[in-house]
Each structure stands twice: as structure tokens, then as C-alpha cells.
CSV table of C-alpha atoms in Angstrom, one decimal:
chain,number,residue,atom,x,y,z
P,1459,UNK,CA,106.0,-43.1,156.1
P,1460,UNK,CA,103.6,-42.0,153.6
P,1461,UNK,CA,100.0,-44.6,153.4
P,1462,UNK,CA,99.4,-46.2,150.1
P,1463,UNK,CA,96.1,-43.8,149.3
P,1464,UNK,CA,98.6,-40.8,149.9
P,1465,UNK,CA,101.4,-42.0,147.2
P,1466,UNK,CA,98.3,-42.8,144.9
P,1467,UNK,CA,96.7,-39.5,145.3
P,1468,UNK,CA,100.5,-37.8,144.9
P,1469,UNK,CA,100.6,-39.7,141.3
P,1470,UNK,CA,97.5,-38.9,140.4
P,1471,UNK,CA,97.7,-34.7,141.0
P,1472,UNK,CA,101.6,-34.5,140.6
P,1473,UNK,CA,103.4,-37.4,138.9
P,1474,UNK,CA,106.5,-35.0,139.2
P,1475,UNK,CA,106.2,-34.1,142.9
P,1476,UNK,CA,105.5,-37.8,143.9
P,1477,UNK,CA,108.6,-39.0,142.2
P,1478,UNK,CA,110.9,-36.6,144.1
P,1479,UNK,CA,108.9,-37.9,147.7
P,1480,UNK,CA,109.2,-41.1,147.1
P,1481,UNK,CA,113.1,-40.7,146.1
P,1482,UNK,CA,113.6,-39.0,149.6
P,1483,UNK,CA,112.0,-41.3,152.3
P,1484,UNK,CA,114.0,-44.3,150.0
P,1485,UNK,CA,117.1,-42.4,149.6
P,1486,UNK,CA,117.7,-41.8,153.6
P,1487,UNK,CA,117.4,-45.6,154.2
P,1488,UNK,CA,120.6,-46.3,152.2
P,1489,UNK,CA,123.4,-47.6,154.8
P,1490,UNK,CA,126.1,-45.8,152.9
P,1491,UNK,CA,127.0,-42.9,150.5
P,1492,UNK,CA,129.2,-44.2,147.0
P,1493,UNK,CA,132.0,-42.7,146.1
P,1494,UNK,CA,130.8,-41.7,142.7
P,1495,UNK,CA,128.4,-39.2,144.8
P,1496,UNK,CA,131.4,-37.2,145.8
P,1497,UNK,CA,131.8,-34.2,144.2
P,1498,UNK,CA,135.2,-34.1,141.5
P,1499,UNK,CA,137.6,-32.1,142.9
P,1500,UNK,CA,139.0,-29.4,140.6
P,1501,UNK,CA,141.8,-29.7,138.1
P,1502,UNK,CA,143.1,-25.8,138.8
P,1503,UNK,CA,144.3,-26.3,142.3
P,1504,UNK,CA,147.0,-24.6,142.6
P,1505,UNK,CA,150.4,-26.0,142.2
P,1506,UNK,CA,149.6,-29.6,144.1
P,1507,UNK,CA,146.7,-29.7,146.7
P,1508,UNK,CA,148.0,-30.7,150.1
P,1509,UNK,CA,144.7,-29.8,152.1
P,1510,UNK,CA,142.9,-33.0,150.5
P,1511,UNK,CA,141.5,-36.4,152.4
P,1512,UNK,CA,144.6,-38.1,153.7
P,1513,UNK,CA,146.7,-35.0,153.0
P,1514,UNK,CA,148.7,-32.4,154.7
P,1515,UNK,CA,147.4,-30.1,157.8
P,1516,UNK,CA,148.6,-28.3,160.8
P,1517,UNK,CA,146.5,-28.6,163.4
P,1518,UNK,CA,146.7,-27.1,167.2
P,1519,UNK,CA,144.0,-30.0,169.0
P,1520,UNK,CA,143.0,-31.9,171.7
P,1521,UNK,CA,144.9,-35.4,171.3
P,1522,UNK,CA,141.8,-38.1,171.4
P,1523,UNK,CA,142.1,-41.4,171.4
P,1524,UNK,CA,139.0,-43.9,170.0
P,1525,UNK,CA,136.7,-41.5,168.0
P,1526,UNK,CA,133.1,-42.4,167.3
P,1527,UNK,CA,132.8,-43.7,163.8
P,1528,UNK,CA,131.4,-42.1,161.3
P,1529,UNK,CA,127.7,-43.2,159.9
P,1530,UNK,CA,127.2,-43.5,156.1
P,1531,UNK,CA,123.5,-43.1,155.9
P,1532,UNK,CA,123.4,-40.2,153.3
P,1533,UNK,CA,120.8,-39.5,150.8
P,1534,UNK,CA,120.6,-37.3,147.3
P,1535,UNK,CA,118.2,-35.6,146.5
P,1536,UNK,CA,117.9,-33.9,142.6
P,1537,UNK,CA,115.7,-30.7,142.2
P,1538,UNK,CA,116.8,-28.0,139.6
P,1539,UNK,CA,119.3,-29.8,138.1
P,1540,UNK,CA,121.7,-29.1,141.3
P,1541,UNK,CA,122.3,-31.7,144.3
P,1542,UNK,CA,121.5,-31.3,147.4
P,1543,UNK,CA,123.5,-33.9,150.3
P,1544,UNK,CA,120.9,-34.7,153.4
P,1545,UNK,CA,121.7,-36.8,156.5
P,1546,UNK,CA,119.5,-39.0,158.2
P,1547,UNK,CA,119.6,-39.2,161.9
P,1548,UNK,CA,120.6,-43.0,163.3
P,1549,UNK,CA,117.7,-43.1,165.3
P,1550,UNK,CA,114.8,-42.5,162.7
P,1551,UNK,CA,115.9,-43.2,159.2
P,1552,UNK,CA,112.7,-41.2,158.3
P,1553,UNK,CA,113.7,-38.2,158.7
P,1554,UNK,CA,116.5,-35.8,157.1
P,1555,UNK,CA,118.2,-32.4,157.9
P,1556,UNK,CA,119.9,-30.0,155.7
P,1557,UNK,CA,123.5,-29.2,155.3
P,1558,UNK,CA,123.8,-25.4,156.5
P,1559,UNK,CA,125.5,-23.3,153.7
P,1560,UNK,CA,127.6,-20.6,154.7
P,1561,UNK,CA,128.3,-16.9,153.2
P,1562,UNK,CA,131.3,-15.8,151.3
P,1563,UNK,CA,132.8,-12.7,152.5
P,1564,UNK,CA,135.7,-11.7,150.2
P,1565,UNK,CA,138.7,-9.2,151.9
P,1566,UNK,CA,141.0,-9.5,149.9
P,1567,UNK,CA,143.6,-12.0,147.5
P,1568,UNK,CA,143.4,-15.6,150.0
P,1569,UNK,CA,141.6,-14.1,152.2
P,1570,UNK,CA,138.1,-14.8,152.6
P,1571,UNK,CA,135.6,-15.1,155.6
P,1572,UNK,CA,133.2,-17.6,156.1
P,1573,UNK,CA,130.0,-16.8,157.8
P,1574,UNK,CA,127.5,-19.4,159.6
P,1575,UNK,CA,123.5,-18.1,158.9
P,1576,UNK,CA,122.3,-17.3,162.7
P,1577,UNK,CA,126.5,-17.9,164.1
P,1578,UNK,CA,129.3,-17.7,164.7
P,1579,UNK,CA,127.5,-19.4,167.7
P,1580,UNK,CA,125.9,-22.9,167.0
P,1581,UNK,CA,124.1,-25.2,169.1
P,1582,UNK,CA,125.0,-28.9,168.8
P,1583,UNK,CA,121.9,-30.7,170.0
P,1584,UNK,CA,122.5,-33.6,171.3
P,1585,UNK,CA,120.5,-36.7,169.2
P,1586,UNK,CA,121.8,-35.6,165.9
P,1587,UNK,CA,125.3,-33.5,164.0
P,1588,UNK,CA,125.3,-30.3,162.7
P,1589,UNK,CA,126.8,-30.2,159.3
P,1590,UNK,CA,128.0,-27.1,157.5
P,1591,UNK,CA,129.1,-26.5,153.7
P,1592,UNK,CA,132.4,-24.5,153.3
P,1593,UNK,CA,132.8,-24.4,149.4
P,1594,UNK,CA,136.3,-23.3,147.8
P,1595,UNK,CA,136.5,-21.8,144.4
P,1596,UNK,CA,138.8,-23.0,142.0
P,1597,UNK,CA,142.4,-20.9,141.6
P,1598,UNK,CA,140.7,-18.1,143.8
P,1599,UNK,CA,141.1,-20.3,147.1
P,1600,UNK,CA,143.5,-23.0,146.6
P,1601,UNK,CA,146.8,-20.8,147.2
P,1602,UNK,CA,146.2,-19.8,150.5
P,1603,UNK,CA,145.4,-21.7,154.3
P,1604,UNK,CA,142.1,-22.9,155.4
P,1605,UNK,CA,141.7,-22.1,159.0
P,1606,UNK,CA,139.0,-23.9,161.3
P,1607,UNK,CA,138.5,-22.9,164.6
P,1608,UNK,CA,136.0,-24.3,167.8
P,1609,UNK,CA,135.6,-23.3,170.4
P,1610,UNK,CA,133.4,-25.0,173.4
P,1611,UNK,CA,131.0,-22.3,175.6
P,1612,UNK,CA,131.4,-24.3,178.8
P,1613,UNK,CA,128.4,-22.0,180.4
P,1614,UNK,CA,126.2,-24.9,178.0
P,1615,UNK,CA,127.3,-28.0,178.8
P,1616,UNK,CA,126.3,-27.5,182.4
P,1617,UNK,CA,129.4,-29.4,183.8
P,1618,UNK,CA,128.7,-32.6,182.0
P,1619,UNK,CA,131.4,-34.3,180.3
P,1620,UNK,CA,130.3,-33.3,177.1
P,1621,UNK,CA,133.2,-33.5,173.5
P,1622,UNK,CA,132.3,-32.0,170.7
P,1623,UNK,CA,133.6,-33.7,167.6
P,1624,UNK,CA,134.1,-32.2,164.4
P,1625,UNK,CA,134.8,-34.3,161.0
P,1626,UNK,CA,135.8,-31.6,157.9
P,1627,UNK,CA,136.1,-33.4,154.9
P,1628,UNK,CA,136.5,-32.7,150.9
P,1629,UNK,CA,133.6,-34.0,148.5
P,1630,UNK,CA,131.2,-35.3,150.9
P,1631,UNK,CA,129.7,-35.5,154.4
P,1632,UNK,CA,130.9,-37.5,157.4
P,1633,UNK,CA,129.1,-37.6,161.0
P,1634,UNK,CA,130.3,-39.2,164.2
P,1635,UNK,CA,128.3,-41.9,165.6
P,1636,UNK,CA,127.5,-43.5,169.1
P,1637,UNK,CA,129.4,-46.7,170.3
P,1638,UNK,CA,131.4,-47.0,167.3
P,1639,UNK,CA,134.7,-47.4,166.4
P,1640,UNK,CA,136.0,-43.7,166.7
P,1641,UNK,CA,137.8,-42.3,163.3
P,1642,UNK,CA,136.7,-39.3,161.0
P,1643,UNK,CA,136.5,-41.9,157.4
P,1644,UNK,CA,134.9,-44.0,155.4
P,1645,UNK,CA,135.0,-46.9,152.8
P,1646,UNK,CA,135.5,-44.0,150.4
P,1647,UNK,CA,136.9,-41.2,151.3
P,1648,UNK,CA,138.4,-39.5,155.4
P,1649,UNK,CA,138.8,-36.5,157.0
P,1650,UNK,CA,140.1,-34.3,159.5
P,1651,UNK,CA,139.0,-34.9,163.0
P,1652,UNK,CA,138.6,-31.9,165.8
P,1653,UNK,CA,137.7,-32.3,169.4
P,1654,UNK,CA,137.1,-29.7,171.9
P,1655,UNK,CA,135.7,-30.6,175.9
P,1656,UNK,CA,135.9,-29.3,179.1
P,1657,UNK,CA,139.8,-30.0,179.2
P,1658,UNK,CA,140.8,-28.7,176.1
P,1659,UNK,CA,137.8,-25.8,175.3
P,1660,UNK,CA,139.6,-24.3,171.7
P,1661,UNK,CA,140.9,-26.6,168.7
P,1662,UNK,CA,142.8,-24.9,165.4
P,1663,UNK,CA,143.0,-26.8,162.1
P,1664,UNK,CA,145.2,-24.9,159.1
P,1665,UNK,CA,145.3,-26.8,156.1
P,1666,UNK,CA,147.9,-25.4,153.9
P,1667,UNK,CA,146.8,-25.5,149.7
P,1668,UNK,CA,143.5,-26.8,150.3
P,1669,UNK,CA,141.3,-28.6,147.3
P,1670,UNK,CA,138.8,-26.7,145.7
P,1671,UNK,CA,135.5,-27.3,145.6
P,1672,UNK,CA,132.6,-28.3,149.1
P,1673,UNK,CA,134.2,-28.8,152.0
P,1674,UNK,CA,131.7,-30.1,155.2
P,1675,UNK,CA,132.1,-29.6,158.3
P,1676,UNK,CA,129.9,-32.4,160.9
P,1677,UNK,CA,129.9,-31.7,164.1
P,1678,UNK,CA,128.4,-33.9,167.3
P,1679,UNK,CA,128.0,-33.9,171.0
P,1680,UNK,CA,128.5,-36.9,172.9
P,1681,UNK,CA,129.2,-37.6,176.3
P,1682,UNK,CA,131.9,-40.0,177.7
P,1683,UNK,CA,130.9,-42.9,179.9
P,1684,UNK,CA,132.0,-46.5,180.7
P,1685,UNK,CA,130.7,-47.8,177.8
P,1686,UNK,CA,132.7,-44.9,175.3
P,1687,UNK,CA,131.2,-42.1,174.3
P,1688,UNK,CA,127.1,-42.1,173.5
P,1689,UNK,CA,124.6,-39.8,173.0
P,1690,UNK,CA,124.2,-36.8,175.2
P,1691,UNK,CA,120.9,-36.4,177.4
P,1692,UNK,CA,119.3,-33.2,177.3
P,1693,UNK,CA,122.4,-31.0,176.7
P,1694,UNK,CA,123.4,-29.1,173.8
P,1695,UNK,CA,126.4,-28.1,173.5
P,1696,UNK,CA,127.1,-24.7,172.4
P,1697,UNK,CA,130.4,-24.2,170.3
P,1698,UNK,CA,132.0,-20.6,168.5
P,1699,UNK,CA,132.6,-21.8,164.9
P,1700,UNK,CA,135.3,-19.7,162.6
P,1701,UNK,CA,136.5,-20.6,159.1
P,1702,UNK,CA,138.4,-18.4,156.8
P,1703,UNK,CA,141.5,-18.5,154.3
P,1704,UNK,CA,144.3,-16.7,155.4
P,1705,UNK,CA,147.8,-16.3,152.6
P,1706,UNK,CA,150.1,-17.7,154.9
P,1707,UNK,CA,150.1,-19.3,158.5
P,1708,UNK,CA,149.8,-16.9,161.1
P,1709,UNK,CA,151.1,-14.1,158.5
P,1710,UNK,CA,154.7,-16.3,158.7
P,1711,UNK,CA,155.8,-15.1,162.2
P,1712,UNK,CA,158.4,-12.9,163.4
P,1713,UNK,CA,160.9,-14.9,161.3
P,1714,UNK,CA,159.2,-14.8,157.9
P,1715,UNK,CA,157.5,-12.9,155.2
P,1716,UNK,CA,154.6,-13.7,153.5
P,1717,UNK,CA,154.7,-13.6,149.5
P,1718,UNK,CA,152.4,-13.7,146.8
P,1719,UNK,CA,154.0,-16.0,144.4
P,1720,UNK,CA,153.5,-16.7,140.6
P,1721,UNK,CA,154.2,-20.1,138.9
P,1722,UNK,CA,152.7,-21.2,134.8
P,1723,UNK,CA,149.9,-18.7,135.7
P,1724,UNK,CA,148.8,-20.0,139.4
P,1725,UNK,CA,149.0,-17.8,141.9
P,1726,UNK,CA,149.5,-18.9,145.2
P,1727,UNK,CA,151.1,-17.8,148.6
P,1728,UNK,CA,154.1,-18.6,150.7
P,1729,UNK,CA,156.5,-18.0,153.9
P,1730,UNK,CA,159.8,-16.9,152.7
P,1731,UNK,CA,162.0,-17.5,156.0
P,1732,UNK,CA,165.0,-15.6,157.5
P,1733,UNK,CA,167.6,-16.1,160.1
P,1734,UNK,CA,167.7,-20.0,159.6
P,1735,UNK,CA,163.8,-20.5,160.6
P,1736,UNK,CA,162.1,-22.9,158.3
P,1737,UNK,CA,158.5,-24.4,157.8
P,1738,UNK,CA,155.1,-23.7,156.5
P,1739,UNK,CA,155.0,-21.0,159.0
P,1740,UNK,CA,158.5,-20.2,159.3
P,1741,UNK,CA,157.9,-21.9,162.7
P,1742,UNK,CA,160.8,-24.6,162.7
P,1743,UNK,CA,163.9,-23.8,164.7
P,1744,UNK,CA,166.0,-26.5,164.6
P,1745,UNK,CA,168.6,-24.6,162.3
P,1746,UNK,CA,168.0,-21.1,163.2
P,1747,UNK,CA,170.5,-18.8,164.5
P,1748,UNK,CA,171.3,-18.0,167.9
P,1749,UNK,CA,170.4,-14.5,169.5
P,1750,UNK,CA,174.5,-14.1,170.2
P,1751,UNK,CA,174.7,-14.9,166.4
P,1752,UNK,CA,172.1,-12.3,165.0
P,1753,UNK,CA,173.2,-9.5,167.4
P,1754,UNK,CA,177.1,-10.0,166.1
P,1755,UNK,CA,176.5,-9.9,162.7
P,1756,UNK,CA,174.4,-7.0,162.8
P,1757,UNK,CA,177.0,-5.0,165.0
P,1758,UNK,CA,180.3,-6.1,162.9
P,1759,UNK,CA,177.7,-5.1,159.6
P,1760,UNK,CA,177.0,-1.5,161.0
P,1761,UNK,CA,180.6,-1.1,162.5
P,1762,UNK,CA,182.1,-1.7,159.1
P,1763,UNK,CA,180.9,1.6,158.0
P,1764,UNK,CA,183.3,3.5,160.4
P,1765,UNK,CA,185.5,2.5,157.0
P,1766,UNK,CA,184.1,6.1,156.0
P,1767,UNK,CA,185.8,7.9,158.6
P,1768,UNK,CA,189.1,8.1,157.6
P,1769,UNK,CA,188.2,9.5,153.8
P,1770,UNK,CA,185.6,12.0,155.8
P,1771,UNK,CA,189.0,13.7,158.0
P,1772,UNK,CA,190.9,13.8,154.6
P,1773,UNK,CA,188.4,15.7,152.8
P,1774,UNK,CA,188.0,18.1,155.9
P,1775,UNK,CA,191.8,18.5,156.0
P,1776,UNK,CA,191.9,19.1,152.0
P,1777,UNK,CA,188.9,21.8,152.3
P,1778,UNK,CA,186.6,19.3,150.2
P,1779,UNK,CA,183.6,19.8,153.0
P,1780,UNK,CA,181.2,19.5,150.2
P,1781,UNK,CA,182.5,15.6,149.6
P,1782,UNK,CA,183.4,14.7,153.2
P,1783,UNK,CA,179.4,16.0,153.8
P,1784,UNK,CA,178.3,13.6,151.1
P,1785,UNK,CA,180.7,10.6,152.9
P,1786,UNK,CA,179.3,11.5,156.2
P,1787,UNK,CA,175.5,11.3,154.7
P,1788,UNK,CA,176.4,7.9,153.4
P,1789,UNK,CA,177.9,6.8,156.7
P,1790,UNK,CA,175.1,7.8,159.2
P,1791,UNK,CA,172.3,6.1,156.7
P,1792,UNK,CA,174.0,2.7,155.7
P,1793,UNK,CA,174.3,1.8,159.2
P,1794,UNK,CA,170.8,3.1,160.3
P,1795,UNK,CA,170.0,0.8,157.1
P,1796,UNK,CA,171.5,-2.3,157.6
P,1797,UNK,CA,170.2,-2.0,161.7
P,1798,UNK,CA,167.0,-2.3,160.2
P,1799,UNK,CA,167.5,-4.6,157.2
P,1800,UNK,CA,168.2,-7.4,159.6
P,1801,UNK,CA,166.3,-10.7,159.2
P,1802,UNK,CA,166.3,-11.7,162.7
P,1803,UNK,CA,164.5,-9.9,165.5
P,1804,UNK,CA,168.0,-8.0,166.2
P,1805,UNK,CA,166.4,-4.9,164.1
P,1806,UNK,CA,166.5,-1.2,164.9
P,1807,UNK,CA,164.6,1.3,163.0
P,1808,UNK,CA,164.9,4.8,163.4
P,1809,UNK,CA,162.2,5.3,160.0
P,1810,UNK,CA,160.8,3.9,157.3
P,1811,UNK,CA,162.6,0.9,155.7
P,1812,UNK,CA,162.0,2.6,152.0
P,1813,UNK,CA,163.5,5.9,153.3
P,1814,UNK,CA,166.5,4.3,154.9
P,1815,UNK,CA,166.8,2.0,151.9
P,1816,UNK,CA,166.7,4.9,149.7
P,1817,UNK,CA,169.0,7.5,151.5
P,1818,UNK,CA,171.4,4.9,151.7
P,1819,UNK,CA,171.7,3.7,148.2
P,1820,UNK,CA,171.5,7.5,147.4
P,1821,UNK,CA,174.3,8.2,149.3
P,1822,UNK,CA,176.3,5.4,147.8
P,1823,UNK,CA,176.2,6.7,144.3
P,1824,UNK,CA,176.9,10.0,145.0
P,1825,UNK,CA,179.9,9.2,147.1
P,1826,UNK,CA,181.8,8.0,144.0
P,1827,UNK,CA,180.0,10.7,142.4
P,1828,UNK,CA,181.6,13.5,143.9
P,1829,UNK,CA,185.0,11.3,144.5
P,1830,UNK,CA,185.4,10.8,140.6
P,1831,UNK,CA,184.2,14.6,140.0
P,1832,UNK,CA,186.5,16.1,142.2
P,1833,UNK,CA,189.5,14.1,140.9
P,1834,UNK,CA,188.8,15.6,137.7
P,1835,UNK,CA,190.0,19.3,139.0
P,1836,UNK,CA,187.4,21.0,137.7
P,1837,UNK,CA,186.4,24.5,137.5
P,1838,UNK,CA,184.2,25.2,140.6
P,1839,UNK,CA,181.4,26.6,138.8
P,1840,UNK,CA,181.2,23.2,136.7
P,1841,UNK,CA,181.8,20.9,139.4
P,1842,UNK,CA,178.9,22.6,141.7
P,1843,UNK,CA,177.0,22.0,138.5
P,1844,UNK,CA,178.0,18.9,137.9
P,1845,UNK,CA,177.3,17.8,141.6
P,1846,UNK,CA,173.6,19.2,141.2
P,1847,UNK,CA,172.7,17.5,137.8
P,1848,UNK,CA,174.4,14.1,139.5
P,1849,UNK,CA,171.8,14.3,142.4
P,1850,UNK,CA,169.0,14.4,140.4
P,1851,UNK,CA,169.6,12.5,137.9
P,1852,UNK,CA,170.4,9.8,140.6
P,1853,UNK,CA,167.7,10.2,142.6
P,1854,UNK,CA,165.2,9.7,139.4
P,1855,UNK,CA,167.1,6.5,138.4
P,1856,UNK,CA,166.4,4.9,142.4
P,1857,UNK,CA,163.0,5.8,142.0
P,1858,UNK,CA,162.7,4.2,138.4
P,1859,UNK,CA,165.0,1.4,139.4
P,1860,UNK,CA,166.4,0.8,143.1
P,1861,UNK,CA,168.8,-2.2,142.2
P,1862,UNK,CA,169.7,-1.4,138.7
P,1863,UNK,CA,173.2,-2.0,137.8
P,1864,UNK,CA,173.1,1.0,135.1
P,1865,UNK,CA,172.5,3.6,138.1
P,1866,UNK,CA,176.3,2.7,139.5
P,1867,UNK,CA,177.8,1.6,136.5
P,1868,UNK,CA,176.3,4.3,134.3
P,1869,UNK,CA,177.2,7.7,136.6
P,1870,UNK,CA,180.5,5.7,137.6
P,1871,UNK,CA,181.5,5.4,133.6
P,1872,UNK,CA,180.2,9.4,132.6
P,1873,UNK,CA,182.1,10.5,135.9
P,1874,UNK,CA,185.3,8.7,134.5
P,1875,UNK,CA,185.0,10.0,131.1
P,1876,UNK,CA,184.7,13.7,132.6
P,1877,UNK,CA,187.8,12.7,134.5
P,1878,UNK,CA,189.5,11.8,131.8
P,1879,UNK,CA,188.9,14.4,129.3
P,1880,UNK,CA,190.0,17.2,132.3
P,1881,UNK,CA,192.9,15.4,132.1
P,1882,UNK,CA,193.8,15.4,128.5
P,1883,UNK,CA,193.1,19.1,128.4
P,1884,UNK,CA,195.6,19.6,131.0
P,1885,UNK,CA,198.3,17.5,129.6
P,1886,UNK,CA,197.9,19.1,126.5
P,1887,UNK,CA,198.2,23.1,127.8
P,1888,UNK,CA,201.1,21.9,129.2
């Protein structure tokens, strides 16, 4: 503590600087942090915030029971108009530590890498936490996942029977304490609680939709004894820290897709799941389909074209062979297609889904191309031109349009009317 001839000589020189002193050494004594400290989350989260205090997470974690509790001895301190959160050590009130900030590296839409100053390796010591800021930025980060991951070195804790806690939490700082009762809260406001130790070295934390705004991560060695857990002695505990935003959870599996979606102007991402899987991460199975079930489906799907084989031997045995090679161009890509359009993981590719997808819809629409055409009875100079001017003029309405309902309905209607006026002019010769 500063001596009474130091705060009067600080007045004196530096009204100012004495002021902001004083308001630190008093500030760090407090017992607890108000609510009305806490930073205000932000109103542009993106459709509701799940990742919140009390909210929705996923987590992959060491089960712990009786957690240290969480001191409340916070202090503010205003300088340049911006605030600035400092935690005071249990065992000397006098002094503070600064929350670490991290850097912001930006890849790409919800997804975003956070970097510790001097990590992704941190040292834990063992008399006080560790405390990092994570901060989200509205409507840029709230549509995707917030992953945490810790890891324990176990070279550095030297066989002792060392946990690291971790308490993340929205708005303000939490830190775990000796001897206490064990949860990641407070009066105000809780968190989310990660452990890692000798047992269980790794801990995962996804928090789907997170709120906007600082996020802190506390993290503090202690060592379990009869007593509960207390203070480590001469050990510091070593731990790999990652944080980043991802779109989706673990890119939806091998039963999902992740989508960028769009609703009243937010943007935000999600799992769309196939084959009966369901969940944030298209990891719930309870009403997915069977492997039997899948492989069916798929077969009687791509069987069903052998339908084509009977009007391919009728055009060979009429001498159309440029229509039966058409039917036979269908047939080969609409099963290839379907084999690989399959939502399960009973998919077979043998190319590009956009090539197969394209070939076959090609070949659909010229298959009742050439079938109308040739029922016309056409000149064979007209219907070879005919047959050209349909390809491309199909292939450019795909390309501008691959599910339009005007590419088979418009081709199908001009093909009829050709029909139909070959007709007329043959009745009326006759």
C-alpha cells in the first residue's frame, strides 16, 4: 500500500494520476463484481443466442464432480474512456493481473481463429488463474459454433495430481478458488466449466449461436487432496489452448451438409441432415436408416432405369440408332447419377456430382426430344437439324437454369407443335 506522504505528493504533481492509483488498490479489495459491470450483450445476435450463461452447449469433457467456486474479487479500472476488467489474487488483495487479449484471425464467413499472445501453449502457475478475452462481433460471429479446446502437457505436471479448470463465461470474468464450493457461477451471472487432468488430458466445448460481445476464459491449477482440491505447490501446469468459430459442428458429419442460411437479413449457419440423422451435428441416430435400408433403395433407384432398355432394342430394330444412342446416353448417366446422389453413405461416384447431374438431366430432355421429333416424320435433313439446334439450345437452358420447369415443358410443347404441323401437312396432301 501506498504511505500517506506518497498519496500527498501524487496529488500534489498529478491530481489525475493519483485519482486513477488510488481507484485501483481500492477497487481490487471489493468482494464481488455487480452485475451492472457486465458488459450488454448485443441486440443483433443472430436468430436467438443459445451459446449464452445458462444456455445451450455441446461439450466432449471430463465429468467432475464438486468444482472450486468461483472468487468475485474483480476490480475496474477507467482510462481512455474504455474498461479494463483486473483480478486480484486471493492471497494478496494488493495486487492485480491483466486479462490477456487475444488476436483475430479472420478465414473466412464463421470462421475465425483465435490466437493467444506468446501460445497456443500457456502456463497455468499455480497461486493464481490465467484469464483470457475472446470477444465476438456482432452478426459477424453469432451464426456459427464457438469451439474451446484444452489440452493438458502431462510432461509439466510432473506426475502430480494436478486439474486444470477452466470457467468461459459471457460479460464478465469468473476464477476458481481453493476449498470452495466447486461450480463455474456467481450471484450474477455462470458459465461453462472445463476440466482436463492426468485421466482425462483433452476437453472440447462447442457452443452452438454463441452471444456476441467478450467472452473470458479463467483458467486454474489445483491439486486434489483429502481436504478437496487447493492450491498447487510449485507446479505449473502447462495446457495447449485453441478457440475458433467454425459454421457448423464438425462440418455436419458424414450424414449432413452444412448451409449458409438467410432469415430477415441475419445470416447464420446450419446442418441440413439426410438419411434419418438429426441434431446440431447431424449426430443423432435414433431415427436414421439402416445400412440394409440405404443400400436397397439405392439399388431398386438405379435398377429402375433398365426401363430404357426395351425402347433402346426398338429403336435399333426400327434403324432409329440416332434416338436409341440418345436413350442409351440417358440410361448409363441417370444411374451413375442417382449412385451418387444418395444421402446416406451408400454413394458411388464415378465423377463430379455437377457433371453427372448435368449429363443426366441433359439426357432427359433430349430423350423426349428426339422421341417427339422423330414421331413427326420429318425430312432427314430437318430432323438432323432439328436434333442439333435441340442440343444446344438445351444445354444453354441447364446452364442458365438446372431445375427450371420451362427447359422440359418448353422443348416438350415446340416439339409437339412441330409434330403436329407435320401432321396437318400430311393429312392435307392426302
Amino acid at each position: 500500500m501506498l504511505d500517506a506522504a506518497a498519496n500527498s505528493h501524487l496529488v500534489s504533481n498529478d491530481k489525475g494520476l493519483a485519482k486513477r492509483t488510488v481507484s485501483l488498490i481500492a477497487h481490487c479489495s471489493k468482494p464481488n463484481l455487480s452485475q451492472e459491470h457486465a458488459s450488454p450483450s448485443s441486440s443483433l445476435n443472430m436468430p436467438q443466442s443459445f451459446g449464452m450463461a445458462m444456455g445451450f452447449s455441446l461439450s466432449e469433457t471430463l465429468p467432475v464432480a464438486d468444482l472450486p467456486a468461483l472468487a468475485r474479487n474483480a476490480s475496474h479500472l477507467r482510462a481512455s474512456e474504455e474498461r479494463v476488467v483486473y483480478l486480484a489474487p486471493n492471497a494478496d488483495p494488493n495486487k492485480c493481473w491483466p486479462i490477456r487479449p487475444t488476436l483475430r484471425n479472420e478465414l473466412d464467413t464463421f470462421s475465425v481463429h483465435f490466437y493467444v499472445f506468446f501460445g497456443p501453449n500457456i502456463s497455468v502457475p499455480p497461486d493464481r488463474a490465467a484469464v483470457f478475452a475472446i470477444n465476438l462481433m456482432p452478426v459477424l460471429d453469432s451464426g456459427g459454433v464457438l469451439n474451446m479446446e484444452i489440452k493438458l502437457n502431462m510432461s509439466t505436471v510432473k506426475g502430480a495430481n494436478v486439474t486444470v479448470f477452466g470457467c468461459l463465461n459471457h460479460g464478465m470474468p469468473l476464477f476458481l478458488r481453493e476449498n470452495s464450493s466447486m461450480k463455474c457461477e456467481s450471484e450474477s451471472t455462470s458459465g461453462f466449466l472445463l476440466a482436463v487432468n492426468a485421466s482425462s488430458n483433452i476437453t472440447k466445448l462447442r457452443i452452438p449461436y454463441p452471444q456476441t460481445g467478450t467472452w473470458y476464459l479463467s483458467l486454474r491449477s489445483l491439486c486434489a487432496t483429502d481436504r478437496g482440491f487447493e492450491a498447487c505447490a510449485n507446479v505449473t501446469a502447462e495446457v495447449y489452448l485453441r478457440s475458433y468459430l467454425t459454421p457448423c459442428i464438425n462440418d455436419c458429419g458424414t450424414y449432413g451438409q452444412c448451409k449458409l442460411l438467410r432469415t430477415n437479413n441475419y445470416l447464420y449457419a446450419a446442418c441440413e441432415c439426410k438419411a434419418g440423422w438429426d441434431g446440431w451435428g447431424c449426430t443423432d441416430n435414433s431415427g436414421a436408416y439402416s445400412y440394409g435400408f440405404q443400400l436397397l433403395s439405392t439399388l431398386l433407384l438405379c435398377l429402375s432405369n433398365l426401363m430404357f432398355v426395351p425402347p433402346v432394342a426398338v429403336a435399333i430394330r426400327s434403324h432409329y440408332l440416332l434416338e436409341a444412342s440418345v436413350y442409351i446416353f440417358t440410361m448409363f448417366f441417370s444411374t451413375f447419377y442417382h449412385a451418387c446422389d444418395q444421402p446416406g453413405i451408400v454413394v458411388f461416384c464415378i465423377m463430379e456430382y455437377d457433371v453427372l447431374q448435368f449429363c443426366d438431366f441433359l439426357g432427359s430432355l433430349m430423350s423426349v426430344w428426339v422421341t417427339v421429333i422423330a414421331m413427326a416424320r420429318l425430312k432427314s435433313i430437318i430432323k438432323q437439324v432439328l436434333y442439333l439446334l435441340g442440343a444446344m439450345s438445351l444445354s444453354m437452358a441447364l446452364q442458365l437454369d438446372r431445375h427450371g420447369l420451362w427447359n422440359l415443358l418448353g422443348p416438350s410443347l415446340f416439339a409437339l407443335g412441330i409434330m403436329a404441323v407435320a401432321w396437318w401437312n400430311t393429312a392435307s396432301f392426302k
